[in-house]
Every structure is written in C-alpha cells, then in structure tokens.
Amino acid sequence: MGFGDIFKSGFLENVTAISVLDMVLVLILSFALGLYIFFIYKKSYAGIMYSASFGVTLIALTMITALLILAVTSNVILSLGMVGALSIVRFRTAIKEPSDIAFLFWAIAVGIVLAAGFIPLAVFGSFFIGIIILIFSRYKGFERPYILVVHCEDSTVEKYVYDYLKQKVKKTSVKSKSVVPGCIELNYEIRLKDENTDFINELAEFPGVSHTVMVSYNGDYMS
C-alpha cells in the first residue's frame, strides 16, 4: 500500500451513486404522500385530543424512511450496517390510539416503496388506503358506546334510574359504582336506539338525581 492509498476513499464515489433527479423525485413524492397521510389522519381522527405534532411526524417519517431506503438500495455494505444499527434502537413512546400504529406503518411503508422505485404502487396504494380509512371513520352508527355518569341520592333513586334507562336506550350495563355518604356515583355504558338524547335532560330532572354527564366512549375507560 502506497502513501497515496491512505487518502484513497470510496466516499467521493458514493456522491454520484444516486442521481440528483432520483433524490429530488423521492423527496418531493415522499413529502406529498406524507402530507396526504397527515391529511387523512387529521380527517379521520376519532380520539379525545388531536396531536398536531404526531401529524407532522408522519410527514417527516415518510421522508426520512425514503431517504434511508434510497441510500441502502445503492450500497449493499451500507444496508448491512444499517440493519445492525437499527436493531439496537428502542422507541419507548407510548401509542395512545390504536389507529396511530396503522398510520406509522403506512408512512414507513410509503417511504420504503417510493425509494424502491415502485412509484405507482405508492401513489395509488396510498390513495386507496386513504379513501377506505375516510369511509369507515365517517361511519357513525348508533351502536357506538357512550359512558353515562349519574349521581343519585340513595338506592331507591338508583333503581329508578336503571329501570328508566332500560326503556330509553338499546343496551345498558353498569361499569362502576362509587358510594359516599349522601351520594351514589354510577357509570353506565349505554348504546342509543337513535340520535335522540332528550332522555338525558329528563333524567337530570328526576328527584334525587343531582348530576348527569354523557360522553363518547373511545375504548379507554377512566373511573
């Protein structure tokens, strides 16, 4: 090995391994599809508190994944090293909404497919997935559950409230019951017959009922 071999490096050779057109095209398409995923996420979100930062993360994740896969596909040695590096990464951020996992995988999948060169698959696949998510997220059936919180004075009022609810709703069940002197707090899971919720107003006027609250139940029950 000569003195000149010490300064010989394959770094400059990698500069032209990926064309500028490919880089620009992948960045633009990944940004556009990431923005589309963010739009679908915002329109279909059904949780309690919407997180704008998570939506921005979806855009960034799509672009970062695309850049990463684009580099890996141009260098076999780099791909092996990248697999080893990613295998030691641990993400401990809790996912609050189950649907968020699907959006994370969607963003990663789009970045991978784009960088692999399957542009029509990424575009039409994302469009189809987005339409399906919007259709099902906008479906509002009466079968969705609600949590009804009622404060009663005694067991007599409690029984009267339960009998009344059985007549007015399609299904009801007690989720929890808390008793303190002079007050019984009941949490019911109910399913409505239709969109009419006037029975809540009537329930609040019952003698012995001091408090009524009905909220949409998204799957995370808090007592």
Short mmCIF file of C-alpha atoms in Angstrom, two decimals:
data_model
loop_
_atom_site.label_atom_id
_atom_site.label_comp_id
_atom_site.label_asym_id
_atom_site.label_seq_id
_atom_site.Cartn_x
_atom_site.Cartn_y
_atom_site.Cartn_z
CA MET A 1 0.00 0.00 0.00
CA GLY A 2 1.47 3.29 -1.07
CA PHE A 3 1.26 6.69 0.60
CA GLY A 4 -1.48 7.75 -1.76
CA ASP A 5 -3.65 4.79 -0.77
CA ILE A 6 -4.00 6.23 2.72
CA PHE A 7 -6.07 9.10 1.36
CA LYS A 8 -7.98 6.92 -1.05
CA SER A 9 -11.61 6.68 -0.04
CA GLY A 10 -14.84 5.50 -1.56
CA PHE A 11 -16.71 8.47 -0.12
CA LEU A 12 -16.45 10.55 -3.28
CA GLU A 13 -17.52 7.59 -5.35
CA ASN A 14 -20.78 7.42 -3.38
CA VAL A 15 -21.58 11.04 -4.22
CA THR A 16 -22.66 10.08 -7.72
CA ALA A 17 -24.15 6.71 -6.76
CA ILE A 18 -27.61 8.27 -6.68
CA SER A 19 -28.61 10.78 -9.33
CA VAL A 20 -29.86 14.22 -8.38
CA LEU A 21 -33.10 13.57 -10.26
CA ASP A 22 -33.79 10.45 -8.17
CA MET A 23 -33.12 12.32 -4.93
CA VAL A 24 -35.35 15.25 -5.86
CA LEU A 25 -38.14 12.98 -7.12
CA VAL A 26 -38.10 10.82 -4.00
CA LEU A 27 -38.08 13.86 -1.69
CA ILE A 28 -40.96 15.56 -3.49
CA LEU A 29 -43.10 12.43 -3.71
CA SER A 30 -42.41 11.41 -0.11
CA PHE A 31 -43.35 14.89 1.07
CA ALA A 32 -46.54 14.89 -1.00
CA LEU A 33 -47.62 11.44 0.17
CA GLY A 34 -46.62 12.25 3.75
CA LEU A 35 -48.80 15.34 3.53
CA TYR A 36 -51.63 13.17 2.21
CA ILE A 37 -51.23 10.75 5.13
CA PHE A 38 -51.27 13.70 7.52
CA PHE A 39 -54.49 14.97 5.89
CA ILE A 40 -56.18 11.55 6.23
CA TYR A 41 -55.03 11.29 9.84
CA LYS A 42 -56.48 14.71 10.66
CA LYS A 43 -59.81 14.00 8.95
CA SER A 44 -60.26 10.52 10.41
CA TYR A 45 -59.02 11.17 13.95
CA ALA A 46 -61.58 9.96 16.49
CA GLY A 47 -59.68 10.33 19.76
CA ILE A 48 -60.18 12.83 22.53
CA MET A 49 -57.25 15.17 21.95
CA TYR A 50 -55.78 15.67 18.48
CA SER A 51 -51.97 15.86 18.36
CA ALA A 52 -50.66 18.11 15.58
CA SER A 53 -47.08 17.07 16.34
CA PHE A 54 -47.92 13.45 15.52
CA GLY A 55 -49.27 14.56 12.14
CA VAL A 56 -46.03 16.40 11.37
CA THR A 57 -44.14 13.29 12.49
CA LEU A 58 -45.95 11.27 9.80
CA ILE A 59 -44.63 13.62 7.10
CA ALA A 60 -41.09 13.54 8.49
CA LEU A 61 -41.18 9.77 8.92
CA THR A 62 -42.19 9.24 5.29
CA MET A 63 -39.35 11.42 4.00
CA ILE A 64 -36.73 10.02 6.39
CA THR A 65 -37.64 6.43 5.52
CA ALA A 66 -37.47 7.21 1.81
CA LEU A 67 -34.01 8.76 2.14
CA LEU A 68 -32.79 5.88 4.24
CA ILE A 69 -34.01 3.19 1.86
CA LEU A 70 -32.70 5.13 -1.14
CA ALA A 71 -29.22 5.09 0.40
CA VAL A 72 -29.45 1.44 1.40
CA THR A 73 -30.51 0.27 -2.08
CA SER A 74 -27.43 1.90 -3.61
CA ASN A 75 -24.91 0.19 -1.34
CA VAL A 76 -25.04 -3.41 -0.10
CA ILE A 77 -22.44 -2.84 2.63
CA LEU A 78 -24.38 0.17 3.90
CA SER A 79 -27.57 -1.89 4.05
CA LEU A 80 -25.92 -4.48 6.30
CA GLY A 81 -24.58 -1.80 8.60
CA MET A 82 -27.94 -0.06 8.71
CA VAL A 83 -29.70 -3.26 9.75
CA GLY A 84 -27.26 -3.67 12.61
CA ALA A 85 -27.65 -0.05 13.69
CA LEU A 86 -31.45 -0.11 13.65
CA SER A 87 -31.57 -3.39 15.57
CA ILE A 88 -30.28 -1.65 18.72
CA VAL A 89 -32.71 1.27 18.54
CA ARG A 90 -35.53 1.19 21.07
CA PHE A 91 -38.55 3.51 20.92
CA ARG A 92 -40.45 3.77 24.20
CA THR A 93 -43.03 6.41 23.33
CA ALA A 94 -46.49 5.11 24.21
CA ILE A 95 -49.05 4.92 21.41
CA LYS A 96 -52.32 6.24 22.83
CA GLU A 97 -54.60 5.48 19.89
CA PRO A 98 -54.54 2.05 18.19
CA SER A 99 -55.13 3.71 14.82
CA ASP A 100 -51.89 5.68 15.22
CA ILE A 101 -49.94 2.44 14.74
CA ALA A 102 -51.55 1.94 11.33
CA PHE A 103 -50.59 5.48 10.27
CA LEU A 104 -46.99 4.96 11.43
CA PHE A 105 -46.69 1.76 9.41
CA TRP A 106 -48.37 3.47 6.47
CA ALA A 107 -45.81 6.30 6.49
CA ILE A 108 -42.90 3.85 6.76
CA ALA A 109 -44.31 1.61 4.01
CA VAL A 110 -44.78 4.55 1.63
CA GLY A 111 -41.19 5.68 2.21
CA ILE A 112 -39.86 2.17 1.52
CA VAL A 113 -41.97 1.62 -1.60
CA LEU A 114 -41.08 5.04 -3.03
CA ALA A 115 -37.35 4.59 -2.51
CA ALA A 116 -37.53 1.12 -4.04
CA GLY A 117 -38.86 2.69 -7.24
CA PHE A 118 -42.45 1.45 -7.11
CA ILE A 119 -43.93 4.91 -7.52
CA PRO A 120 -47.34 3.86 -8.97
CA LEU A 121 -47.79 1.36 -6.12
CA ALA A 122 -47.01 4.03 -3.52
CA VAL A 123 -49.31 6.65 -5.07
CA PHE A 124 -52.35 4.50 -5.93
CA GLY A 125 -51.94 2.33 -2.85
CA SER A 126 -51.90 5.38 -0.58
CA PHE A 127 -54.89 6.88 -2.35
CA PHE A 128 -56.90 3.68 -1.95
CA ILE A 129 -55.93 3.26 1.73
CA GLY A 130 -56.86 6.87 2.46
CA ILE A 131 -60.29 6.51 0.86
CA ILE A 132 -61.01 3.33 2.84
CA ILE A 133 -59.97 4.97 6.12
CA LEU A 134 -62.14 8.04 5.44
CA ILE A 135 -65.18 5.92 4.58
CA PHE A 136 -65.02 3.81 7.72
CA SER A 137 -64.05 6.68 10.02
CA ARG A 138 -67.06 8.74 8.90
CA TYR A 139 -69.48 5.89 9.52
CA LYS A 140 -71.38 6.90 12.65
CA GLY A 141 -73.62 4.10 13.77
CA PHE A 142 -75.86 4.16 16.81
CA GLU A 143 -74.07 1.09 18.10
CA ARG A 144 -71.10 3.10 19.30
CA PRO A 145 -70.96 3.13 23.11
CA TYR A 146 -71.33 6.07 25.47
CA ILE A 147 -70.48 6.47 29.13
CA LEU A 148 -73.26 7.95 31.29
CA VAL A 149 -72.34 9.28 34.73
CA VAL A 150 -75.22 9.71 37.18
CA HIS A 151 -75.17 10.93 40.79
CA CYS A 152 -78.04 9.58 42.92
CA GLU A 153 -79.09 10.22 46.50
CA ASP A 154 -79.89 6.63 47.51
CA SER A 155 -80.51 3.09 46.26
CA THR A 156 -84.17 3.81 45.52
CA VAL A 157 -83.26 6.51 43.01
CA GLU A 158 -80.54 4.22 41.64
CA LYS A 159 -83.08 1.52 40.83
CA TYR A 160 -85.43 4.06 39.27
CA VAL A 161 -82.65 5.41 37.06
CA TYR A 162 -81.67 1.93 35.91
CA ASP A 163 -85.27 1.00 35.02
CA TYR A 164 -85.67 4.28 33.15
CA LEU A 165 -82.50 3.73 31.12
CA LYS A 166 -83.59 0.22 30.13
CA GLN A 167 -86.65 1.77 28.49
CA LYS A 168 -84.83 4.59 26.72
CA VAL A 169 -81.62 3.00 25.40
CA LYS A 170 -80.88 -0.12 23.41
CA LYS A 171 -78.41 -1.57 25.87
CA THR A 172 -77.09 -0.55 29.27
CA SER A 173 -74.63 -2.02 31.76
CA VAL A 174 -73.01 -0.73 34.93
CA LYS A 175 -69.28 -0.10 34.53
CA SER A 176 -68.56 1.16 38.05
CA LYS A 177 -70.28 2.25 41.23
CA SER A 178 -68.89 4.59 43.87
CA VAL A 179 -70.69 5.24 47.17
CA VAL A 180 -70.10 8.12 49.61
CA PRO A 181 -72.47 9.38 52.34
CA GLY A 182 -75.41 11.02 50.62
CA CYS A 183 -74.31 10.24 47.05
CA ILE A 184 -74.03 7.21 44.74
CA GLU A 185 -71.99 7.69 41.56
CA LEU A 186 -72.89 5.29 38.75
CA ASN A 187 -71.05 4.88 35.45
CA TYR A 188 -73.16 3.18 32.78
CA GLU A 189 -72.12 2.02 29.34
CA ILE A 190 -75.08 2.65 27.06
CA ARG A 191 -75.91 2.22 23.38
CA LEU A 192 -78.51 4.51 21.86
CA LYS A 193 -81.53 3.49 19.80
CA ASP A 194 -81.30 6.64 17.67
CA GLU A 195 -79.77 10.13 17.74
CA ASN A 196 -82.30 11.45 20.24
CA THR A 197 -80.65 12.24 23.61
CA ASP A 198 -83.53 14.11 25.27
CA PHE A 199 -83.80 11.37 27.87
CA ILE A 200 -80.62 12.77 29.45
CA ASN A 201 -82.43 16.05 30.11
CA GLU A 202 -85.37 14.20 31.63
CA LEU A 203 -83.03 12.09 33.72
CA ALA A 204 -81.36 15.19 35.15
CA GLU A 205 -84.75 16.44 36.39
CA PHE A 206 -85.53 13.29 38.37
CA PRO A 207 -85.94 13.83 42.14
CA GLY A 208 -82.79 12.58 43.82
CA VAL A 209 -80.55 12.93 40.73
CA SER A 210 -78.04 15.72 41.18
CA HIS A 211 -75.68 15.25 38.23
CA THR A 212 -75.71 13.62 34.76
CA VAL A 213 -72.98 13.53 32.11
CA MET A 214 -72.83 11.54 28.88
CA VAL A 215 -69.58 11.26 26.93
CA SER A 216 -68.48 9.26 23.91
CA TYR A 217 -66.60 6.11 24.87
CA ASN A 218 -63.42 5.68 22.78
CA GLY A 219 -62.17 2.48 24.40
CA ASP A 220 -60.08 3.95 27.23
CA TYR A 221 -62.23 3.76 30.33
CA MET A 222 -61.31 6.01 33.22
CA SER A 223 -63.03 5.64 36.55
#
